[in-house]
PDB file of C-alpha atoms in Angstrom:
ATOM      1  CA  MET A   1      -0.021   0.005   0.019  1.00  0.00           C
ATOM      2  CA  SER A   2       1.425   3.375  -0.990  1.00  0.00           C
ATOM      3  CA  ARG A   3       2.109   6.050   1.604  1.00  0.00           C
ATOM      4  CA  PRO A   4      -0.262   8.912   2.019  1.00  0.00           C
ATOM      5  CA  VAL A   5       0.632  12.244   0.431  1.00  0.00           C
ATOM      6  CA  VAL A   6       0.403  15.448   2.540  1.00  0.00           C
ATOM      7  CA  LEU A   7      -0.328  18.585   0.518  1.00  0.00           C
ATOM      8  CA  THR A   8       0.617  21.586   2.570  1.00  0.00           C
ATOM      9  CA  ARG A   9      -0.521  24.324   0.199  1.00  0.00           C
ATOM     10  CA  PRO A  10      -2.844  27.084   1.481  1.00  0.00           C
ATOM     11  CA  ILE A  11      -6.393  25.756   1.184  1.00  0.00           C
ATOM     12  CA  ALA A  12      -7.375  27.990  -1.718  1.00  0.00           C
ATOM     13  CA  GLN A  13      -4.769  26.362  -4.013  1.00  0.00           C
ATOM     14  CA  ALA A  14      -4.781  22.859  -2.638  1.00  0.00           C
ATOM     15  CA  GLU A  15      -7.856  21.092  -4.043  1.00  0.00           C
ATOM     16  CA  PRO A  16      -7.030  21.020  -7.836  1.00  0.00           C
ATOM     17  CA  LEU A  17      -3.711  19.241  -7.167  1.00  0.00           C
ATOM     18  CA  ALA A  18      -5.257  17.040  -4.460  1.00  0.00           C
ATOM     19  CA  GLY A  19      -7.819  15.838  -7.008  1.00  0.00           C
ATOM     20  CA  ARG A  20      -5.139  14.982  -9.508  1.00  0.00           C
ATOM     21  CA  ILE A  21      -3.181  13.035  -6.853  1.00  0.00           C
ATOM     22  CA  ARG A  22      -6.272  11.084  -5.894  1.00  0.00           C
ATOM     23  CA  ALA A  23      -6.723  10.226  -9.559  1.00  0.00           C
ATOM     24  CA  LEU A  24      -3.381   8.453  -9.336  1.00  0.00           C
ATOM     25  CA  GLY A  25      -4.868   6.226  -6.660  1.00  0.00           C
ATOM     26  CA  ARG A  26      -3.013   7.954  -3.849  1.00  0.00           C
ATOM     27  CA  ALA A  27      -4.535   8.955  -0.479  1.00  0.00           C
ATOM     28  CA  VAL A  28      -4.134  12.744   0.087  1.00  0.00           C
ATOM     29  CA  GLU A  29      -4.242  14.689   3.278  1.00  0.00           C
ATOM     30  CA  VAL A  30      -4.742  18.432   2.716  1.00  0.00           C
ATOM     31  CA  LEU A  31      -2.853  20.101   5.622  1.00  0.00           C
ATOM     32  CA  PRO A  32      -2.381  23.832   4.981  1.00  0.00           C
ATOM     33  CA  LEU A  33       0.725  25.001   6.857  1.00  0.00           C
ATOM     34  CA  LEU A  34      -0.042  28.661   6.128  1.00  0.00           C
ATOM     35  CA  GLU A  35      -3.312  30.325   6.852  1.00  0.00           C
ATOM     36  CA  ILE A  36      -4.101  33.044   4.298  1.00  0.00           C
ATOM     37  CA  THR A  37      -6.452  35.767   5.429  1.00  0.00           C
ATOM     38  CA  PRO A  38      -7.490  39.086   3.896  1.00  0.00           C
ATOM     39  CA  LEU A  39      -6.179  42.269   5.401  1.00  0.00           C
ATOM     40  CA  PRO A  40      -8.670  43.825   7.841  1.00  0.00           C
ATOM     41  CA  ASP A  41      -8.706  47.055   5.849  1.00  0.00           C
ATOM     42  CA  GLN A  42      -9.259  46.492   2.176  1.00  0.00           C
ATOM     43  CA  ALA A  43      -9.483  50.166   1.217  1.00  0.00           C
ATOM     44  CA  PRO A  44      -5.732  50.669   0.309  1.00  0.00           C
ATOM     45  CA  LEU A  45      -5.784  47.498  -1.817  1.00  0.00           C
ATOM     46  CA  ARG A  46      -8.956  48.648  -3.693  1.00  0.00           C
ATOM     47  CA  ALA A  47      -7.613  52.126  -4.229  1.00  0.00           C
ATOM     48  CA  ALA A  48      -4.280  50.934  -5.633  1.00  0.00           C
ATOM     49  CA  LEU A  49      -5.863  48.415  -7.949  1.00  0.00           C
ATOM     50  CA  ALA A  50      -8.464  50.988  -9.182  1.00  0.00           C
ATOM     51  CA  GLY A  51      -5.477  52.701 -10.920  1.00  0.00           C
ATOM     52  CA  LEU A  52      -4.007  49.496 -12.383  1.00  0.00           C
ATOM     53  CA  ALA A  53      -3.948  50.860 -15.907  1.00  0.00           C
ATOM     54  CA  ASP A  54      -1.504  53.565 -14.790  1.00  0.00           C
ATOM     55  CA  TYR A  55       1.268  50.967 -14.260  1.00  0.00           C
ATOM     56  CA  GLN A  56       3.578  49.518 -16.901  1.00  0.00           C
ATOM     57  CA  LEU A  57       4.184  46.283 -14.967  1.00  0.00           C
ATOM     58  CA  VAL A  58       2.449  44.447 -12.150  1.00  0.00           C
ATOM     59  CA  ALA A  59       4.338  41.719 -10.337  1.00  0.00           C
ATOM     60  CA  PHE A  60       2.563  38.976  -8.282  1.00  0.00           C
ATOM     61  CA  VAL A  61       4.727  37.118  -5.807  1.00  0.00           C
ATOM     62  CA  SER A  62       2.410  34.056  -5.380  1.00  0.00           C
ATOM     63  CA  PRO A  63      -0.970  32.626  -6.377  1.00  0.00           C
ATOM     64  CA  ASN A  64      -2.281  34.061  -3.118  1.00  0.00           C
ATOM     65  CA  ALA A  65      -1.321  37.491  -4.384  1.00  0.00           C
ATOM     66  CA  VAL A  66      -3.215  36.872  -7.594  1.00  0.00           C
ATOM     67  CA  ASP A  67      -6.340  35.673  -5.649  1.00  0.00           C
ATOM     68  CA  ALA A  68      -6.324  38.675  -3.308  1.00  0.00           C
ATOM     69  CA  ALA A  69      -5.813  41.213  -6.100  1.00  0.00           C
ATOM     70  CA  PHE A  70      -8.375  39.822  -8.474  1.00  0.00           C
ATOM     71  CA  ALA A  71     -11.047  40.170  -5.749  1.00  0.00           C
ATOM     72  CA  HIS A  72     -10.866  43.832  -6.741  1.00  0.00           C
ATOM     73  CA  ILE A  73      -9.887  43.716 -10.435  1.00  0.00           C
ATOM     74  CA  PRO A  74     -12.935  43.553 -12.786  1.00  0.00           C
ATOM     75  CA  GLY A  75     -10.783  43.160 -15.874  1.00  0.00           C
ATOM     76  CA  TRP A  76      -7.112  43.176 -16.840  1.00  0.00           C
ATOM     77  CA  PRO A  77      -6.079  46.408 -18.627  1.00  0.00           C
ATOM     78  CA  GLU A  78      -5.229  45.916 -22.257  1.00  0.00           C
ATOM     79  CA  GLY A  79      -1.493  45.678 -22.918  1.00  0.00           C
ATOM     80  CA  LEU A  80      -0.489  45.791 -19.218  1.00  0.00           C
ATOM     81  CA  ARG A  81       2.424  43.311 -18.524  1.00  0.00           C
ATOM     82  CA  ALA A  82       2.451  41.076 -15.485  1.00  0.00           C
ATOM     83  CA  ALA A  83       5.426  39.282 -13.896  1.00  0.00           C
ATOM     84  CA  VAL A  84       5.392  36.181 -11.720  1.00  0.00           C
ATOM     85  CA  VAL A  85       8.030  33.946 -10.066  1.00  0.00           C
ATOM     86  CA  GLY A  86       6.272  30.576 -10.549  1.00  0.00           C
ATOM     87  CA  GLU A  87       4.126  28.510 -12.742  1.00  0.00           C
ATOM     88  CA  GLY A  88       1.187  28.472 -10.268  1.00  0.00           C
ATOM     89  CA  SER A  89       0.902  32.255 -10.392  1.00  0.00           C
ATOM     90  CA  ARG A  90       1.226  32.241 -14.205  1.00  0.00           C
ATOM     91  CA  GLN A  91      -1.664  29.746 -14.506  1.00  0.00           C
ATOM     92  CA  ALA A  92      -3.692  31.675 -12.002  1.00  0.00           C
ATOM     93  CA  LEU A  93      -3.336  34.884 -14.113  1.00  0.00           C
ATOM     94  CA  ILE A  94      -4.199  33.007 -17.313  1.00  0.00           C
ATOM     95  CA  ALA A  95      -7.332  31.556 -15.655  1.00  0.00           C
ATOM     96  CA  ARG A  96      -8.423  35.172 -14.906  1.00  0.00           C
ATOM     97  CA  GLY A  97      -8.002  36.346 -18.516  1.00  0.00           C
ATOM     98  CA  VAL A  98      -4.482  37.731 -18.535  1.00  0.00           C
ATOM     99  CA  PRO A  99      -2.966  36.755 -21.935  1.00  0.00           C
ATOM    100  CA  ALA A 100      -0.028  34.389 -21.628  1.00  0.00           C
ATOM    101  CA  SER A 101       1.948  36.577 -24.020  1.00  0.00           C
ATOM    102  CA  GLN A 102       1.749  39.420 -21.467  1.00  0.00           C
ATOM    103  CA  ILE A 103       3.212  37.420 -18.544  1.00  0.00           C
ATOM    104  CA  ASP A 104       6.885  37.357 -17.793  1.00  0.00           C
ATOM    105  CA  CYS A 105       8.311  34.505 -15.715  1.00  0.00           C
ATOM    106  CA  PRO A 106      11.654  32.680 -15.159  1.00  0.00           C
ATOM    107  CA  ALA A 107      12.778  30.738 -18.181  1.00  0.00           C
ATOM    108  CA  ASP A 108      13.629  27.606 -16.198  1.00  0.00           C
ATOM    109  CA  PRO A 109      10.776  26.215 -14.045  1.00  0.00           C
ATOM    110  CA  ALA A 110      13.399  24.563 -11.788  1.00  0.00           C
ATOM    111  CA  HIS A 111      14.467  28.054 -10.690  1.00  0.00           C
ATOM    112  CA  SER A 112      11.183  29.843 -10.011  1.00  0.00           C
ATOM    113  CA  ASP A 113      12.291  32.642  -7.828  1.00  0.00           C
ATOM    114  CA  THR A 114      12.864  36.410  -7.787  1.00  0.00           C
ATOM    115  CA  GLU A 115      16.470  36.096  -8.904  1.00  0.00           C
ATOM    116  CA  HIS A 116      15.626  34.219 -12.036  1.00  0.00           C
ATOM    117  CA  LEU A 117      12.562  36.428 -12.809  1.00  0.00           C
ATOM    118  CA  LEU A 118      14.887  39.434 -12.723  1.00  0.00           C
ATOM    119  CA  GLN A 119      17.187  37.660 -15.180  1.00  0.00           C
ATOM    120  CA  ALA A 120      14.238  37.114 -17.503  1.00  0.00           C
ATOM    121  CA  LEU A 121      13.114  40.775 -17.468  1.00  0.00           C
ATOM    122  CA  ASP A 122      14.541  43.619 -19.507  1.00  0.00           C
ATOM    123  CA  LEU A 123      15.257  45.762 -16.502  1.00  0.00           C
ATOM    124  CA  SER A 124      16.627  48.574 -18.563  1.00  0.00           C
ATOM    125  CA  ALA A 125      13.203  49.012 -20.113  1.00  0.00           C
ATOM    126  CA  LEU A 126      11.763  49.847 -16.721  1.00  0.00           C
ATOM    127  CA  ARG A 127      13.564  53.153 -16.307  1.00  0.00           C
ATOM    128  CA  GLY A 128      10.863  55.700 -15.548  1.00  0.00           C
ATOM    129  CA  ALA A 129       8.212  53.082 -15.517  1.00  0.00           C
ATOM    130  CA  ARG A 130       5.575  52.631 -12.730  1.00  0.00           C
ATOM    131  CA  VAL A 131       5.708  49.152 -11.246  1.00  0.00           C
ATOM    132  CA  LEU A 132       3.308  47.556  -8.767  1.00  0.00           C
ATOM    133  CA  ILE A 133       4.316  44.563  -6.598  1.00  0.00           C
ATOM    134  CA  VAL A 134       1.448  42.610  -5.067  1.00  0.00           C
ATOM    135  CA  ARG A 135       2.509  40.463  -2.079  1.00  0.00           C
ATOM    136  CA  GLY A 136       1.750  39.489   1.482  1.00  0.00           C
ATOM    137  CA  GLU A 137       2.221  41.793   4.424  1.00  0.00           C
ATOM    138  CA  SER A 138       5.893  40.825   4.670  1.00  0.00           C
ATOM    139  CA  GLY A 139       8.371  39.437   2.188  1.00  0.00           C
ATOM    140  CA  ARG A 140      11.750  39.783   0.553  1.00  0.00           C
ATOM    141  CA  GLU A 141      12.747  43.190  -0.677  1.00  0.00           C
ATOM    142  CA  LEU A 142      14.963  41.949  -3.526  1.00  0.00           C
ATOM    143  CA  MET A 143      12.353  42.514  -6.248  1.00  0.00           C
ATOM    144  CA  ALA A 144      11.430  46.030  -5.163  1.00  0.00           C
ATOM    145  CA  ASP A 145      15.045  47.050  -4.631  1.00  0.00           C
ATOM    146  CA  SER A 146      16.065  45.726  -8.028  1.00  0.00           C
ATOM    147  CA  PHE A 147      13.243  47.517  -9.856  1.00  0.00           C
ATOM    148  CA  ARG A 148      14.181  50.753  -8.080  1.00  0.00           C
ATOM    149  CA  ALA A 149      17.801  50.265  -8.992  1.00  0.00           C
ATOM    150  CA  ALA A 150      16.748  49.985 -12.599  1.00  0.00           C
ATOM    151  CA  GLY A 151      15.040  53.388 -12.347  1.00  0.00           C
ATOM    152  CA  ALA A 152      11.407  52.297 -11.864  1.00  0.00           C
ATOM    153  CA  ALA A 153       8.940  54.000  -9.508  1.00  0.00           C
ATOM    154  CA  VAL A 154       7.833  51.043  -7.376  1.00  0.00           C
ATOM    155  CA  THR A 155       4.756  50.623  -5.228  1.00  0.00           C
ATOM    156  CA  VAL A 156       4.686  47.567  -2.902  1.00  0.00           C
ATOM    157  CA  LEU A 157       1.057  46.603  -2.216  1.00  0.00           C
ATOM    158  CA  PRO A 158       0.275  44.320   0.762  1.00  0.00           C
ATOM    159  CA  ALA A 159      -2.720  42.161  -0.208  1.00  0.00           C
ATOM    160  CA  TYR A 160      -3.079  39.398   2.382  1.00  0.00           C
ATOM    161  CA  ARG A 161      -1.769  38.068   5.639  1.00  0.00           C
ATOM    162  CA  ARG A 162      -0.215  34.654   6.237  1.00  0.00           C
ATOM    163  CA  ALA A 163       0.445  32.776   9.451  1.00  0.00           C
ATOM    164  CA  VAL A 164       1.322  29.303  10.650  1.00  0.00           C
ATOM    165  CA  PRO A 165      -1.795  27.684  12.275  1.00  0.00           C
ATOM    166  CA  GLN A 166      -2.030  27.341  16.050  1.00  0.00           C
ATOM    167  CA  LEU A 167      -1.272  23.826  17.443  1.00  0.00           C
ATOM    168  CA  THR A 168      -4.663  22.662  18.578  1.00  0.00           C
ATOM    169  CA  PRO A 169      -5.242  19.109  19.999  1.00  0.00           C
ATOM    170  CA  GLU A 170      -6.858  18.175  16.662  1.00  0.00           C
ATOM    171  CA  LEU A 171      -3.813  19.372  14.619  1.00  0.00           C
ATOM    172  CA  ALA A 172      -1.434  17.675  16.966  1.00  0.00           C
ATOM    173  CA  ALA A 173      -3.187  14.367  16.533  1.00  0.00           C
ATOM    174  CA  ARG A 174      -3.130  14.718  12.736  1.00  0.00           C
ATOM    175  CA  LEU A 175       0.563  15.492  12.738  1.00  0.00           C
ATOM    176  CA  ARG A 176       1.363  12.487  14.866  1.00  0.00           C
ATOM    177  CA  ALA A 177      -0.712  10.234  12.627  1.00  0.00           C
ATOM    178  CA  LEU A 178       0.941  11.550   9.425  1.00  0.00           C
ATOM    179  CA  ILE A 179       4.410  11.169  10.860  1.00  0.00           C
ATOM    180  CA  ASP A 180       3.590   7.584  11.916  1.00  0.00           C
ATOM    181  CA  ALA A 181       2.339   6.830   8.433  1.00  0.00           C
ATOM    182  CA  ASP A 182       5.669   7.761   6.861  1.00  0.00           C
ATOM    183  CA  ALA A 183       3.905  10.165   4.476  1.00  0.00           C
ATOM    184  CA  GLU A 184       5.247  11.970   1.429  1.00  0.00           C
ATOM    185  CA  TRP A 185       5.132  15.741   1.986  1.00  0.00           C
ATOM    186  CA  ILE A 186       4.535  18.389  -0.781  1.00  0.00           C
ATOM    187  CA  ILE A 187       6.071  21.532   0.695  1.00  0.00           C
ATOM    188  CA  THR A 188       5.499  24.756  -1.288  1.00  0.00           C
ATOM    189  CA  SER A 189       7.281  27.391   0.755  1.00  0.00           C
ATOM    190  CA  SER A 190      10.207  27.705   3.164  1.00  0.00           C
ATOM    191  CA  GLU A 191       8.010  29.530   5.617  1.00  0.00           C
ATOM    192  CA  ALA A 192       5.577  26.556   5.632  1.00  0.00           C
ATOM    193  CA  LEU A 193       8.424  24.094   6.259  1.00  0.00           C
ATOM    194  CA  ARG A 194       9.804  26.112   9.131  1.00  0.00           C
ATOM    195  CA  GLY A 195       6.277  26.318  10.510  1.00  0.00           C
ATOM    196  CA  LEU A 196       5.885  22.542  10.288  1.00  0.00           C
ATOM    197  CA  ILE A 197       9.141  21.946  12.141  1.00  0.00           C
ATOM    198  CA  GLY A 198       7.998  24.536  14.779  1.00  0.00           C
ATOM    199  CA  LEU A 199       4.682  22.701  15.170  1.00  0.00           C
ATOM    200  CA  LEU A 200       6.378  19.317  15.609  1.00  0.00           C
ATOM    201  CA  GLN A 201       8.811  20.765  18.166  1.00  0.00           C
ATOM    202  CA  GLN A 202       5.799  21.871  20.264  1.00  0.00           C
ATOM    203  CA  LEU A 203       4.812  18.236  20.615  1.00  0.00           C
ATOM    204  CA  ASN A 204       7.948  17.794  22.818  1.00  0.00           C
ATOM    205  CA  ASN A 205       8.987  14.598  21.123  1.00  0.00           C
ATOM    206  CA  VAL A 206      12.444  14.646  19.565  1.00  0.00           C
ATOM    207  CA  LYS A 207      11.697  11.446  17.673  1.00  0.00           C
ATOM    208  CA  ILE A 208       8.825  13.067  15.738  1.00  0.00           C
ATOM    209  CA  VAL A 209      11.092  15.756  14.290  1.00  0.00           C
ATOM    210  CA  ALA A 210      13.769  13.209  13.535  1.00  0.00           C
ATOM    211  CA  SER A 211      11.199  11.059  11.790  1.00  0.00           C
ATOM    212  CA  LEU A 212      10.123  13.957   9.480  1.00  0.00           C
ATOM    213  CA  GLN A 213      13.778  14.580   8.666  1.00  0.00           C
ATOM    214  CA  HIS A 214      13.898  11.097   7.103  1.00  0.00           C
ATOM    215  CA  GLN A 215      10.616  11.269   5.219  1.00  0.00           C
ATOM    216  CA  HIS A 216      10.261  12.232   1.583  1.00  0.00           C
ATOM    217  CA  LEU A 217       9.753  15.950   0.855  1.00  0.00           C
ATOM    218  CA  ILE A 218       8.719  17.142  -2.603  1.00  0.00           C
ATOM    219  CA  VAL A 219       9.490  20.824  -3.185  1.00  0.00           C
ATOM    220  CA  PRO A 220       9.103  23.020  -6.279  1.00  0.00           C
ATOM    221  CA  HIS A 221      11.943  25.569  -5.624  1.00  0.00           C
ATOM    222  CA  SER A 222      15.642  25.298  -4.922  1.00  0.00           C
ATOM    223  CA  ARG A 223      15.248  27.802  -2.111  1.00  0.00           C
ATOM    224  CA  ILE A 224      12.836  25.447  -0.262  1.00  0.00           C
ATOM    225  CA  ALA A 225      15.211  22.541  -0.936  1.00  0.00           C
ATOM    226  CA  ASP A 226      18.000  24.476   0.647  1.00  0.00           C
ATOM    227  CA  THR A 227      15.828  25.303   3.645  1.00  0.00           C
ATOM    228  CA  ALA A 228      14.839  21.609   3.999  1.00  0.00           C
ATOM    229  CA  ARG A 229      18.518  20.546   4.089  1.00  0.00           C
ATOM    230  CA  GLU A 230      19.370  23.272   6.560  1.00  0.00           C
ATOM    231  CA  LEU A 231      16.610  21.877   8.823  1.00  0.00           C
ATOM    232  CA  GLY A 232      18.038  18.377   8.563  1.00  0.00           C
ATOM    233  CA  CYS A 233      15.725  16.841   6.021  1.00  0.00           C
ATOM    234  CA  GLN A 234      17.667  14.260   4.085  1.00  0.00           C
ATOM    235  CA  ASN A 235      15.239  12.980   1.427  1.00  0.00           C
ATOM    236  CA  VAL A 236      14.280  15.908  -0.737  1.00  0.00           C
ATOM    237  CA  THR A 237      13.098  15.902  -4.384  1.00  0.00           C
ATOM    238  CA  LEU A 238      13.312  19.199  -6.256  1.00  0.00           C
ATOM    239  CA  THR A 239      10.693  19.261  -9.047  1.00  0.00           C
ATOM    240  CA  GLY A 240      10.701  22.769 -10.415  1.00  0.00           C
ATOM    241  CA  SER A 241       7.485  24.861 -10.619  1.00  0.00           C
ATOM    242  CA  GLY A 242       4.178  23.460 -11.750  1.00  0.00           C
ATOM    243  CA  ASP A 243       1.752  20.721 -10.755  1.00  0.00           C
ATOM    244  CA  GLU A 244       2.850  18.432 -13.670  1.00  0.00           C
ATOM    245  CA  ARG A 245       6.351  18.228 -12.283  1.00  0.00           C
ATOM    246  CA  VAL A 246       5.029  17.464  -8.709  1.00  0.00           C
ATOM    247  CA  LEU A 247       2.857  14.695 -10.092  1.00  0.00           C
ATOM    248  CA  ALA A 248       5.747  13.248 -12.104  1.00  0.00           C
ATOM    249  CA  ALA A 249       7.875  13.155  -8.945  1.00  0.00           C
ATOM    250  CA  LEU A 250       5.101  11.176  -7.079  1.00  0.00           C
ATOM    251  CA  GLN A 251       4.761   8.724  -9.963  1.00  0.00           C
ATOM    252  CA  SER A 252       8.513   8.154 -10.223  1.00  0.00           C
ATOM    253  CA  ARG A 253       8.660   6.578  -6.769  1.00  0.00           C
ATOM    254  CA  PRO A 254       7.310   3.131  -5.753  1.00  0.00           C
TER     255      PRO A 254
END
């Protein structure tokens, strides 16, 4: 009998991939390791997005950023370019009517991060341009700093809040059961992985953390793989961005 698969994406993006994994005959546990919530005050978000056509480039750092923004975008302005760091965000934009030809992303799906997005963009063309970055309340400053260094006028727009869930008795029981089942874990952010380790440490059982460190982790980005190894995880598969690659990694193992 195959091991269960734990899908740790935020709940809004989890079900489509979970359904495809079930279609492979695998048992799936959807266990969001980051809770995504709207900002209490939506007025600044609505105001900034009302002037979307005034920008020359809009960058979305994640599918969550796309979801939060499009709650206030009735239609994508004609000719406006978008930039994303991963395949999930690119597909989310296409699903909302943004033409694929207007979306910039890293050339290599195995390196879906800000560094490789910046390499894919013509930064010199952004001199004097207005650029909007849609992200969570906190995040890396590399993208904004690089656009400003290229001469762009950059607005960073917080669109949502993320947090590791609280360790309830129910969550503690689920974590213990999944560790005991020797599951395969699909981890989609470094923050989520650190949160998982933190939750397991709260169980006050060193063996549980050690057990996770030996279980199979499937990660889409090299930065997450590096984080996993820093945290002592020894069995890490780097797939590159996109659900197809995650599914292929699951199918390649017995």
